[in-house]
Coordinates of C-alpha atoms in Angstrom, one line a residue:
Chain A
M1 CA 4.4 -30.5 -8.7
Y2 CA 2.4 -27.7 -9.6
A3 CA -0.6 -25.3 -7.9
L4 CA -2.7 -22.5 -9.5
A5 CA -5.6 -21.1 -8.0
I6 CA -7.6 -17.7 -9.7
H7 CA -10.5 -15.6 -8.2
G8 CA -12.7 -13.9 -10.0
G9 CA -14.3 -11.5 -6.8
A10 CA -16.2 -12.4 -3.9
G11 CA -19.9 -10.2 -3.0
A12 CA -23.5 -11.2 -1.6
L13 CA -25.8 -13.0 -4.6
P14 CA -27.1 -11.1 -6.7
R15 CA -30.7 -9.8 -6.5
V16 CA -31.5 -11.4 -10.1
P17 CA -30.2 -15.1 -9.6
F18 CA -27.4 -15.6 -12.5
T19 CA -29.0 -17.3 -15.7
A20 CA -27.7 -21.0 -16.1
A21 CA -26.0 -19.3 -19.6
R22 CA -24.3 -16.8 -17.3
E23 CA -23.0 -19.1 -14.3
H24 CA -21.7 -21.0 -17.4
A25 CA -20.3 -17.7 -19.3
Y26 CA -18.6 -17.6 -15.8
R27 CA -17.1 -20.9 -15.2
H28 CA -16.1 -21.0 -18.6
G29 CA -14.3 -17.6 -18.3
L30 CA -12.6 -19.0 -15.1
M31 CA -11.5 -22.0 -17.2
Q32 CA -9.7 -19.9 -19.8
A33 CA -7.6 -18.1 -17.4
L34 CA -6.9 -21.3 -15.6
S35 CA -5.6 -22.7 -19.0
A36 CA -3.4 -20.1 -20.2
G37 CA -1.5 -20.5 -16.0
Q38 CA -1.5 -24.3 -16.4
R39 CA -0.6 -24.5 -19.8
L40 CA 3.0 -22.6 -18.6
L41 CA 2.9 -24.6 -15.1
E42 CA 2.9 -27.8 -17.0
R43 CA 5.7 -27.6 -19.2
G44 CA 7.7 -26.2 -16.1
G45 CA 7.0 -22.3 -16.7
C46 CA 7.0 -20.3 -13.5
A47 CA 5.0 -19.5 -11.0
L48 CA 5.3 -15.6 -12.3
D49 CA 4.4 -16.3 -15.7
A50 CA 2.2 -18.2 -14.9
V51 CA 0.0 -15.9 -12.6
E52 CA 0.2 -13.2 -15.3
A53 CA -0.8 -15.4 -17.9
A54 CA -4.5 -16.3 -16.2
V55 CA -4.9 -12.7 -14.8
T56 CA -4.1 -11.4 -18.2
V57 CA -7.4 -13.1 -19.3
L58 CA -9.1 -12.2 -16.8
E59 CA -8.8 -8.9 -17.5
D60 CA -8.9 -9.5 -21.2
D61 CA -12.7 -10.9 -20.5
P62 CA -15.5 -8.5 -20.0
L63 CA -17.4 -10.5 -17.1
F64 CA -14.8 -9.5 -14.6
N65 CA -14.1 -6.6 -13.0
A66 CA -10.4 -6.3 -14.0
G67 CA -9.1 -4.2 -17.2
R68 CA -11.9 -4.1 -20.0
G69 CA -15.2 -4.4 -18.6
A70 CA -14.7 -3.4 -15.0
V71 CA -16.5 -0.9 -12.8
L72 CA -17.0 3.0 -13.5
T73 CA -16.0 5.3 -11.2
A74 CA -18.6 8.0 -10.0
D75 CA -17.3 10.0 -13.1
G76 CA -18.1 7.2 -15.5
S77 CA -14.8 6.1 -16.0
V78 CA -12.4 3.4 -16.1
E79 CA -9.7 3.3 -13.0
L80 CA -7.1 0.2 -13.1
D81 CA -5.3 -1.3 -10.2
A82 CA -3.0 -4.4 -10.5
A83 CA -0.3 -5.7 -8.5
I84 CA 2.2 -9.2 -8.9
M85 CA 4.6 -10.4 -6.4
D86 CA 8.0 -12.4 -6.6
G87 CA 7.8 -15.4 -3.8
C88 CA 11.8 -16.1 -4.9
D89 CA 13.2 -12.6 -4.3
L90 CA 10.3 -10.0 -3.1
R91 CA 10.6 -8.3 -6.0
A92 CA 7.1 -6.6 -6.7
G93 CA 5.2 -4.2 -8.6
A94 CA 2.1 -2.7 -8.2
V95 CA 0.3 0.2 -10.1
A96 CA -2.9 2.4 -9.3
Q97 CA -5.2 5.0 -11.2
L98 CA -4.4 3.4 -14.8
R99 CA -6.8 5.2 -17.5
H100 CA -5.3 4.2 -20.4
L101 CA -4.1 0.5 -20.2
R102 CA -5.8 -2.5 -21.0
N103 CA -4.0 -5.0 -18.7
P104 CA -2.5 -3.6 -15.9
V105 CA -0.9 -6.7 -14.3
Q106 CA 1.3 -6.7 -17.8
L107 CA 2.5 -2.9 -16.4
A108 CA 2.9 -4.0 -13.0
R109 CA 5.3 -7.2 -14.1
R110 CA 7.2 -4.4 -15.7
I111 CA 8.2 -2.5 -13.4
L112 CA 8.2 -5.9 -10.7
E113 CA 11.7 -6.6 -13.8
D114 CA 12.9 -3.3 -14.0
A115 CA 13.2 -3.0 -10.2
A116 CA 13.6 0.5 -9.7
H117 CA 10.8 1.3 -8.3
V118 CA 7.5 -0.9 -6.9
F119 CA 4.5 1.4 -6.4
L120 CA 3.7 3.6 -9.7
V121 CA 0.5 5.7 -9.8
G122 CA -1.5 7.8 -12.4
D123 CA -0.2 10.2 -14.9
G124 CA 3.3 8.5 -13.6
A125 CA 2.6 5.4 -13.9
E126 CA 1.4 6.0 -18.0
R127 CA 4.5 8.0 -18.8
F128 CA 7.0 4.6 -17.6
A129 CA 4.5 2.5 -19.3
V130 CA 5.0 4.7 -23.0
E131 CA 8.5 4.4 -22.1
A132 CA 8.5 0.9 -22.1
G133 CA 6.2 -0.1 -24.8
F134 CA 2.9 -0.2 -23.8
A135 CA 0.4 1.3 -25.9
L136 CA -2.0 3.6 -25.0
V137 CA -5.8 2.6 -25.5
D138 CA -8.7 5.4 -25.1
N139 CA -10.7 5.0 -21.6
G140 CA -13.9 4.2 -23.2
D141 CA -12.2 1.6 -25.1
L142 CA -12.4 0.1 -21.3
I143 CA -15.9 0.0 -20.9
T144 CA -18.4 -2.3 -21.6
P145 CA -22.2 -1.2 -22.6
D146 CA -23.0 -3.2 -19.5
R147 CA -20.8 -1.1 -17.0
R148 CA -21.6 2.0 -18.6
E149 CA -25.6 0.9 -17.7
Q150 CA -24.5 -0.4 -14.5
W151 CA -23.1 3.2 -14.0
Q152 CA -26.5 5.3 -14.9
A153 CA -28.7 3.1 -12.5
L154 CA -26.5 4.5 -9.9
E155 CA -26.4 8.0 -11.6
D156 CA -30.2 8.0 -11.3
Q157 CA -30.1 6.1 -8.3
L158 CA -28.4 9.3 -6.6
T159 CA -30.5 11.5 -8.6
R160 CA -34.1 9.7 -7.0
T161 CA -32.3 10.3 -3.3
G162 CA -31.3 13.5 -4.1
A163 CA -27.6 12.9 -3.0
A164 CA -24.8 15.0 -5.3
S165 CA -23.7 12.5 -8.0
G166 CA -20.3 13.5 -9.4
T167 CA -17.5 12.7 -7.3
Q168 CA -20.2 11.2 -4.6
A169 CA -18.6 8.3 -3.3
L170 CA -21.7 5.9 -4.3
A171 CA -22.3 3.3 -1.4
L172 CA -23.3 -0.2 -2.8
D173 CA -25.3 -3.0 -0.1
Q174 CA -22.5 -5.1 -1.0
P175 CA -18.9 -5.6 -1.5
P176 CA -17.8 -5.3 -5.4
L177 CA -17.5 -8.6 -7.2
G178 CA -15.3 -9.4 -10.0
T179 CA -11.7 -8.4 -8.7
V180 CA -9.7 -11.0 -10.1
G181 CA -6.3 -12.6 -8.7
A182 CA -3.8 -16.6 -9.2
V183 CA -1.2 -17.7 -7.0
A184 CA 1.0 -20.4 -7.8
R185 CA 3.2 -22.7 -6.9
D186 CA 5.7 -23.9 -10.0
H187 CA 7.8 -27.4 -10.3
G188 CA 10.8 -25.4 -9.1
G189 CA 8.9 -24.7 -5.7
R190 CA 8.5 -21.1 -6.4
L191 CA 5.4 -18.7 -5.1
A192 CA 4.0 -16.0 -7.4
A193 CA 1.1 -14.3 -6.9
A194 CA -1.2 -11.3 -9.1
T195 CA -4.1 -9.5 -8.0
S196 CA -6.3 -7.1 -10.9
T197 CA -9.6 -4.7 -10.5
G198 CA -11.9 -2.2 -11.3
G199 CA -12.1 -1.0 -8.2
T200 CA -15.7 -0.1 -6.3
A201 CA -18.5 0.9 -8.6
G202 CA -19.1 4.1 -8.1
K203 CA -15.6 4.7 -6.3
R204 CA -14.0 8.3 -5.5
S205 CA -11.5 9.1 -8.4
G206 CA -8.2 8.0 -7.2
R207 CA -9.8 5.8 -4.1
I208 CA -7.4 2.8 -4.0
G209 CA -8.3 -0.1 -2.6
D210 CA -6.5 -3.8 -1.1
S211 CA -6.0 -4.9 -4.6
P212 CA -3.0 -3.6 -5.8
V213 CA -1.6 -3.2 -2.0
I214 CA 1.4 -5.5 -1.8
G215 CA 0.7 -7.0 1.6
A216 CA -2.9 -5.9 2.0
G217 CA -4.2 -7.4 -1.4
T218 CA -1.5 -9.0 -3.2
Y219 CA 1.7 -11.2 -1.7
A220 CA 4.3 -13.9 -1.9
D221 CA 7.1 -15.1 -0.3
N222 CA 8.5 -18.8 -1.6
R223 CA 9.2 -19.8 2.6
S224 CA 5.3 -19.7 3.5
C225 CA 2.6 -18.8 0.9
A226 CA 1.4 -16.7 -1.8
V227 CA -1.7 -15.0 -1.5
S228 CA -4.6 -12.8 -3.7
T229 CA -7.4 -11.4 -1.7
T230 CA -10.9 -9.9 -3.2
G231 CA -13.4 -8.1 -1.1
H232 CA -14.4 -5.6 1.3
G233 CA -10.8 -3.5 0.1
E234 CA -10.9 -0.8 3.2
W235 CA -10.8 -3.2 5.6
F236 CA -8.1 -6.0 3.6
L237 CA -6.1 -2.3 3.8
R238 CA -6.8 -2.6 7.2
T239 CA -5.7 -5.5 7.9
V240 CA -2.6 -6.4 5.9
Q241 CA -4.9 -9.3 5.2
A242 CA -2.5 -10.7 2.3
F243 CA 0.4 -11.0 4.7
D244 CA -1.3 -11.7 7.5
I245 CA -1.5 -14.9 6.1
V246 CA 2.0 -15.0 5.3
A247 CA 2.6 -13.8 9.1
R248 CA 0.6 -16.4 10.9
M249 CA 2.8 -19.2 8.8
R250 CA 6.1 -17.7 9.4
Y251 CA 5.7 -16.6 12.4
G252 CA 2.9 -18.0 14.1
G253 CA 3.9 -21.6 13.1
Y254 CA 0.3 -21.9 11.1
R255 CA -0.5 -24.5 8.4
L256 CA -2.2 -22.3 5.5
D257 CA -5.7 -24.0 6.0
A258 CA -6.0 -23.1 9.5
A259 CA -4.5 -19.5 8.6
V260 CA -6.7 -18.9 6.1
S261 CA -9.9 -20.7 8.2
E262 CA -8.9 -18.1 11.1
A263 CA -8.6 -14.8 9.3
I264 CA -11.8 -15.3 6.7
M265 CA -13.7 -17.1 9.0
R266 CA -13.0 -15.5 12.4
R267 CA -11.1 -12.1 12.7
L268 CA -12.8 -10.3 9.2
P269 CA -16.1 -11.2 10.7
D270 CA -15.4 -9.7 13.6
L271 CA -14.4 -6.9 12.0
G272 CA -17.5 -6.7 9.9
A273 CA -15.6 -7.2 7.4
A274 CA -16.5 -9.6 4.2
G275 CA -15.0 -10.9 0.7
G276 CA -11.9 -13.9 0.5
L277 CA -8.8 -14.7 -0.8
I278 CA -7.1 -17.5 -2.1
A279 CA -3.7 -19.0 -1.5
V280 CA -1.0 -21.8 -2.2
D281 CA 2.2 -22.8 0.2
H282 CA 5.7 -24.0 -1.4
H283 CA 4.4 -27.3 -0.4
G284 CA 1.5 -27.0 -3.2
E285 CA -1.1 -26.9 -1.0
I286 CA -4.0 -24.7 -1.9
A287 CA -6.7 -23.3 0.5
I288 CA -9.5 -20.6 -0.7
G289 CA -11.8 -19.0 1.5
H290 CA -14.6 -16.8 1.5
N291 CA -17.1 -15.6 3.9
T292 CA -19.3 -13.7 1.5
P293 CA -22.4 -15.7 -0.8
I294 CA -20.2 -15.8 -3.7
M295 CA -16.2 -16.9 -4.6
F296 CA -15.7 -17.1 -8.3
R297 CA -12.8 -19.2 -7.9
A298 CA -11.2 -22.7 -9.9
S299 CA -7.8 -24.2 -9.0
V300 CA -6.1 -27.3 -10.6
R301 CA -2.9 -29.2 -9.0
E302 CA -0.7 -31.2 -11.2
G303 CA -2.1 -34.7 -12.0
E304 CA -5.7 -34.0 -10.5
A305 CA -8.8 -32.6 -12.0
A306 CA -9.3 -28.2 -12.5
S307 CA -12.3 -27.5 -10.8
T308 CA -14.4 -24.0 -10.6
A309 CA -17.1 -23.0 -8.3
I310 CA -19.2 -19.7 -7.7
Y311 CA -21.2 -20.7 -4.4
Chain B
M1 CA 2.2 5.6 31.1
Y2 CA 2.4 7.8 28.1
A3 CA 5.4 7.9 25.6
L4 CA 6.4 9.4 22.1
A5 CA 8.9 8.5 19.6
I6 CA 9.2 11.0 16.1
H7 CA 12.0 10.4 13.1
G8 CA 13.0 12.8 11.1
G9 CA 14.1 10.3 8.5
A10 CA 17.3 8.1 8.4
G11 CA 20.0 7.7 6.2
A12 CA 24.0 7.7 5.2
L13 CA 26.2 10.3 6.4
P14 CA 26.4 13.6 4.5
R15 CA 29.3 14.2 2.6
V16 CA 30.6 17.3 4.0
P17 CA 29.5 16.6 7.9
F18 CA 27.0 19.1 10.1
T19 CA 28.1 21.9 11.1
A20 CA 27.4 22.5 14.8
A21 CA 25.0 24.8 13.8
R22 CA 23.4 22.7 11.3
E23 CA 23.2 20.0 13.9
H24 CA 21.4 22.0 16.9
A25 CA 19.4 22.8 14.2
Y26 CA 18.0 19.5 13.2
R27 CA 17.7 18.7 17.0
H28 CA 16.0 22.3 17.8
G29 CA 13.2 21.2 15.1
L30 CA 12.8 17.3 16.7
M31 CA 12.3 19.0 19.8
Q32 CA 9.8 21.4 19.2
A33 CA 7.8 18.5 17.3
L34 CA 8.0 16.1 20.3
S35 CA 6.9 18.7 22.9
A36 CA 3.9 19.9 20.3
G37 CA 3.1 15.9 21.0
Q38 CA 3.8 15.2 24.3
R39 CA 1.7 18.5 25.8
L40 CA -1.3 17.1 24.5
L41 CA -0.7 13.8 26.1
E42 CA 0.4 15.8 29.3
R43 CA -3.0 16.7 29.3
G44 CA -4.9 13.0 28.7
G45 CA -4.9 13.5 25.1
C46 CA -5.3 10.9 23.2
A47 CA -2.0 9.1 21.1
L48 CA -3.7 9.7 17.2
D49 CA -4.0 13.6 18.2
A50 CA -0.8 13.7 19.1
V51 CA 1.2 12.0 16.0
E52 CA -1.0 14.8 14.0
A53 CA 0.5 17.4 15.9
A54 CA 3.9 15.8 16.3
V55 CA 4.0 15.6 12.0
T56 CA 2.6 18.8 11.5
V57 CA 5.0 20.6 13.1
L58 CA 7.8 18.1 10.9
E59 CA 6.5 19.0 8.2
D60 CA 6.3 23.1 8.8
D61 CA 10.1 22.4 9.3
P62 CA 11.2 22.9 6.1
L63 CA 14.6 21.3 7.4
F64 CA 12.6 18.2 7.0
N65 CA 11.5 16.1 3.7
A66 CA 7.8 16.7 4.6
G67 CA 5.4 19.1 3.4
R68 CA 7.0 22.4 3.1
G69 CA 10.8 21.9 2.5
A70 CA 10.1 18.6 1.2
V71 CA 12.2 17.2 -2.0
L72 CA 11.9 17.7 -5.4
T73 CA 10.6 15.0 -8.6
A74 CA 13.2 14.8 -11.5
D75 CA 10.4 17.1 -12.9
G76 CA 11.1 19.5 -10.1
S77 CA 7.7 19.9 -8.0
V78 CA 7.6 18.8 -4.8
E79 CA 4.6 15.2 -4.7
L80 CA 3.9 14.5 -1.1
D81 CA 2.1 11.2 0.7
A82 CA 1.3 10.3 4.3
A83 CA -0.2 7.8 5.9
I84 CA -1.6 8.2 10.0
M85 CA -3.6 4.5 11.7
D86 CA -5.5 4.5 15.4
G87 CA -4.7 1.3 17.2
C88 CA -7.8 1.1 19.1
D89 CA -9.8 -0.4 15.7
L90 CA -7.5 0.1 12.6
R91 CA -9.2 3.3 11.4
A92 CA -6.8 4.2 8.4
G93 CA -5.5 7.1 6.3
A94 CA -3.4 7.5 3.8
V95 CA -2.8 10.3 0.9
A96 CA -0.2 10.3 -1.6
Q97 CA 1.1 12.5 -4.7
L98 CA -0.4 15.2 -3.3
R99 CA 1.2 18.8 -5.0
H100 CA -1.0 21.4 -3.3
L101 CA -1.8 20.3 0.5
R102 CA 0.7 22.0 2.9
N103 CA -0.2 19.0 5.7
P104 CA -0.8 15.6 3.9
V105 CA -0.8 14.5 7.6
Q106 CA -3.8 16.4 8.6
L107 CA -5.7 15.2 4.8
A108 CA -5.0 12.0 6.0
R109 CA -6.3 12.0 9.5
R110 CA -9.7 13.7 7.4
I111 CA -10.1 10.3 6.0
L112 CA -9.4 7.9 8.8
E113 CA -12.6 10.1 10.1
D114 CA -14.2 10.1 7.5
A115 CA -14.0 6.3 6.7
A116 CA -15.2 5.8 3.6
H117 CA -11.6 5.5 2.6
V118 CA -8.4 4.8 3.1
F119 CA -6.4 5.6 0.7
L120 CA -7.1 8.3 -2.1
V121 CA -4.1 9.4 -4.6
G122 CA -3.5 12.4 -6.5
D123 CA -6.4 14.4 -7.6
G124 CA -8.6 12.7 -7.0
A125 CA -7.2 13.1 -2.9
E126 CA -6.9 17.1 -3.6
R127 CA -10.7 17.3 -4.6
F128 CA -11.6 15.7 -0.9
A129 CA -9.4 17.8 0.7
V130 CA -11.1 20.7 -0.9
E131 CA -14.8 19.8 -0.7
A132 CA -13.5 18.9 3.3
G133 CA -12.4 22.4 3.6
F134 CA -8.7 22.4 3.0
A135 CA -6.8 25.3 1.6
L136 CA -4.7 24.4 -1.8
V137 CA -1.6 26.1 -2.4
D138 CA 0.8 26.3 -5.1
N139 CA 3.5 23.7 -6.1
G140 CA 6.2 26.5 -5.3
D141 CA 4.9 27.4 -1.9
L142 CA 6.6 24.4 -0.8
I143 CA 9.6 24.1 -2.5
T144 CA 12.4 25.8 -0.3
P145 CA 15.8 27.6 -2.2
D146 CA 17.5 24.6 -0.8
R147 CA 15.3 21.7 -2.5
R148 CA 15.4 23.8 -5.6
E149 CA 19.8 24.1 -5.8
Q150 CA 19.7 20.4 -4.3
W151 CA 17.6 19.5 -7.4
Q152 CA 19.4 21.6 -10.2
A153 CA 22.9 20.0 -9.1
L154 CA 21.4 16.3 -9.8
E155 CA 20.2 17.7 -13.0
D156 CA 23.4 18.9 -14.0
Q157 CA 25.2 16.1 -13.1
L158 CA 22.7 14.6 -14.9
T159 CA 23.4 16.5 -18.2
R160 CA 27.5 15.6 -17.6
T161 CA 27.0 12.2 -17.5
G162 CA 25.1 12.0 -20.4
A163 CA 21.8 10.5 -19.0
A164 CA 17.8 11.7 -19.8
S165 CA 16.0 14.3 -17.4
G166 CA 13.3 14.9 -17.0
T167 CA 10.7 11.7 -16.1
Q168 CA 14.8 9.5 -15.3
A169 CA 14.4 8.4 -11.9
L170 CA 17.9 9.5 -10.3
A171 CA 20.3 7.1 -8.9
L172 CA 20.9 8.4 -5.3
D173 CA 24.1 6.8 -3.8
Q174 CA 22.5 7.1 0.3
P175 CA 19.2 6.4 1.3
P176 CA 16.4 9.1 1.5
L177 CA 17.0 11.2 4.2
G178 CA 14.0 13.3 5.8
T179 CA 10.7 11.6 5.4
V180 CA 9.2 11.9 9.5
G181 CA 7.2 9.9 11.6
A182 CA 5.2 9.9 15.2
V183 CA 4.0 6.6 17.0
A184 CA 2.3 7.0 20.5
R185 CA 1.1 5.6 23.5
D186 CA -2.1 7.9 25.7
H187 CA -2.4 7.6 29.5
G188 CA -5.9 4.7 27.9
G189 CA -3.0 2.7 26.4
R190 CA -4.4 3.4 22.5
L191 CA -1.7 3.4 20.4
A192 CA -1.3 6.0 17.1
A193 CA 1.0 5.8 14.3
A194 CA 1.6 8.7 11.4
T195 CA 4.6 9.0 8.7
S196 CA 4.8 12.2 6.1
T197 CA 7.5 11.9 3.1
G198 CA 8.1 14.1 -0.1
G199 CA 10.1 10.8 -1.2
T200 CA 13.2 9.9 -3.0
A201 CA 14.9 13.1 -4.4
G202 CA 14.8 13.3 -8.0
K203 CA 12.1 10.6 -8.3
R204 CA 9.9 9.7 -10.6
S205 CA 6.1 11.2 -11.0
G206 CA 3.6 9.0 -9.5
R207 CA 6.0 7.1 -7.6
I208 CA 5.1 6.2 -3.7
G209 CA 6.9 4.8 -1.5
D210 CA 6.2 2.8 1.7
S211 CA 5.5 5.9 3.8
P212 CA 1.8 6.4 2.8
V213 CA 1.2 2.8 3.0
I214 CA -0.9 0.8 6.0
G215 CA 1.4 -1.7 6.7
A216 CA 4.8 -1.0 5.2
G217 CA 5.7 2.7 6.5
T218 CA 2.9 3.6 8.7
Y219 CA 0.9 0.5 11.5
A220 CA -1.0 0.4 14.6
D221 CA -2.6 -1.8 16.5
N222 CA -3.3 -1.5 20.1
R223 CA -3.3 -5.4 20.7
S224 CA 0.8 -5.2 19.9
C225 CA 2.4 -1.4 18.6
A226 CA 2.8 1.4 16.6
V227 CA 5.4 1.7 14.1
S228 CA 6.9 4.5 11.6
T229 CA 9.8 3.7 9.3
T230 CA 12.1 5.7 6.7
G231 CA 14.6 4.4 4.6
H232 CA 14.9 2.7 1.4
G233 CA 11.2 2.3 0.7
E234 CA 10.9 -0.2 -2.2
W235 CA 12.5 -2.3 0.4
F236 CA 10.2 -1.7 3.2
L237 CA 6.7 -2.6 0.6
R238 CA 8.6 -5.4 -0.1
T239 CA 9.0 -6.6 3.3
V240 CA 5.8 -5.3 4.8
Q241 CA 7.7 -4.1 7.2
A242 CA 5.6 -2.4 9.9
F243 CA 3.6 -4.6 10.1
D244 CA 5.8 -7.3 9.9
I245 CA 6.9 -5.7 13.6
V246 CA 3.3 -6.4 14.6
A247 CA 3.3 -10.0 13.2
R248 CA 6.1 -10.8 15.3
M249 CA 4.7 -9.7 18.5
R250 CA 1.1 -10.9 18.0
Y251 CA 1.7 -14.5 16.0
G252 CA 5.5 -15.1 17.0
G253 CA 5.6 -13.5 20.9
Y254 CA 8.6 -11.1 19.6
R255 CA 9.0 -8.3 22.9
L256 CA 9.5 -5.3 21.0
D257 CA 12.6 -4.8 21.1
A258 CA 13.5 -8.9 19.4
A259 CA 11.1 -7.9 16.9
V260 CA 12.7 -4.4 16.0
S261 CA 16.2 -5.2 16.2
E262 CA 15.6 -8.8 14.4
A263 CA 14.2 -7.0 11.5
I264 CA 16.5 -3.7 11.4
M265 CA 19.8 -5.4 12.0
R266 CA 19.6 -8.8 10.4
R267 CA 16.5 -9.3 7.9
L268 CA 16.8 -6.5 6.1
P269 CA 20.6 -5.7 5.9
D270 CA 20.6 -9.2 4.3
L271 CA 18.1 -8.4 1.9
G272 CA 20.7 -5.3 1.2
A273 CA 18.2 -2.3 2.4
A274 CA 18.4 0.1 4.5
G275 CA 16.6 2.1 6.8
G276 CA 15.2 2.5 10.5
L277 CA 12.1 2.7 12.5
I278 CA 10.5 3.8 15.5
A279 CA 7.9 1.8 17.8
V280 CA 6.1 2.2 20.7
D281 CA 3.8 -0.8 22.4
H282 CA 0.4 -1.2 24.5
H283 CA 3.0 -1.4 27.5
G284 CA 4.6 1.7 26.8
E285 CA 8.1 0.8 25.5
I286 CA 10.2 2.2 22.6
A287 CA 12.0 1.1 20.4
I288 CA 13.8 2.6 17.8
G289 CA 16.5 1.0 15.0
H290 CA 18.2 1.9 12.1
N291 CA 21.0 0.2 10.0
T292 CA 21.9 4.0 8.5
P293 CA 24.8 5.5 10.2
I294 CA 22.4 8.5 10.3
M295 CA 19.0 8.7 12.1
F296 CA 17.5 12.1 13.6
R297 CA 14.9 10.4 16.4
A298 CA 13.8 12.1 19.4
S299 CA 11.7 10.4 22.1
V300 CA 10.2 10.8 25.8
R301 CA 8.1 8.8 28.1
E302 CA 6.2 10.3 31.5
G303 CA 8.2 11.5 33.7
E304 CA 11.8 10.9 32.4
A305 CA 13.6 13.5 30.2
A306 CA 13.2 14.0 26.9
S307 CA 16.0 13.2 24.6
T308 CA 16.9 13.9 21.0
A309 CA 20.3 11.8 18.7
I310 CA 22.1 11.8 15.7
Y311 CA 24.2 9.3 15.1

């Protein structure tokens, strides 16, 4: 049986509650992405293609903090990170600090296939993209009016409080919302995971969170599970969160749901870390955990109805 | 009791065997670095200071592939990566793609102390360095005549074989030699790890290996052990190698030497991955493993004589 789970970020409750229309838009966006992956899995497609397809849809949706519609750096531009991993053979591709790619997850996939590297960043990653036939876009094409407005509000807040602007990292009172990710098990028992993000709103240029780091934000191993995380990136880097779930199963004999619950509901809160993750194991069991009030998420298993959830 | 181990890279035998003078120079360089860390530990200094001091000496030594004397990218410049981690509280600092810093490990340490970020790359990392008071140097100041000659030989080889030069990644027949690292346990039982590298000779600009990735090349947790790796960076990223040792101890009940031996002598060769690692656990036990013919290494424990080894 196949199984697919996706997320669109975890975080605090918004200061102004979502309108019904906005909530509907989020759920609709999640369903579009879930369907894109599910269609491939139904036809016997592989887990790797399914997670890439689902994340591509979320990157293209301006509601989520990935691809077009990502949050802006302190400098007012977009810097995108992504990773993808194949649980069959541990091949992986990761990219960070992309400023001119519309779908970072697709470049990560190309790096995975190319196999000479795992992790490429910045201009060097974009040169690889050009050689591989990807079209570069203007950074401005990745910025939506909503995100420009959010950035301006943060800048104004900094000016009012007298803090240095520009390269100064902005302190926000909530974890970044909107990182996207997908995990899948296909008919053949293959697992894959992918994650994509614009990082933290107002981040310092060059800051990398957990999303593109193999082990921290993204991991897949057919022998145990596939994981994609979202939340407090610096803490998920320190705890190597995605691989921690894999290791709990592999070395500690944990079941997937126990591994996820122990990590998300006990270990991370003990450290003061907020966030969530989605995971699927080699049996097709799905586990989703979050210690934040909100996590945009959706999942489906063969023969069962798809579901979306926010709170 | 305190314990300290360092490495200066693992790899294949050189085509022309080392002269006695060169071998002596390597051993001397290792001893200088070991002594720098040991002096701090003897006086009751903390593990974090000791690994930073040892790695700084190795970065400054042109024999090793870190800091000045690092290998060159395909473009003929130097791009440096480093990471450092404190096992007490999982604070960590990591930097990649630095072109104007003499001691990347010291910038990683500053990021660890600053605590707002974990991982900074490229120009953004260098802007942070300038704000923190670090002096930038010309990229050319990091390049030694030996490395320029090695790069020229690789370029000539590419020209002869008709491959595209410049941004083309060069295929080498041996793992990168010379990444440096240190792990320590201090009198207080605190653990720390640090790693620094110029990456692979002839690498594509923007390529990041395992060294600066928390979990892959560097990890420390007082409850289990501290690890620094060297070798086939892409494979160590895929296996999250440093944290894998921690997880085997923490979740699998492995002893340190069994965890290291299982990973280095069984798991990595099964995957076709070559390299080595140094580790120290919370009791002060040191384990060093490598599946390559060569690994430059040295270690010392309180009350015991220091030792160096190459083969």
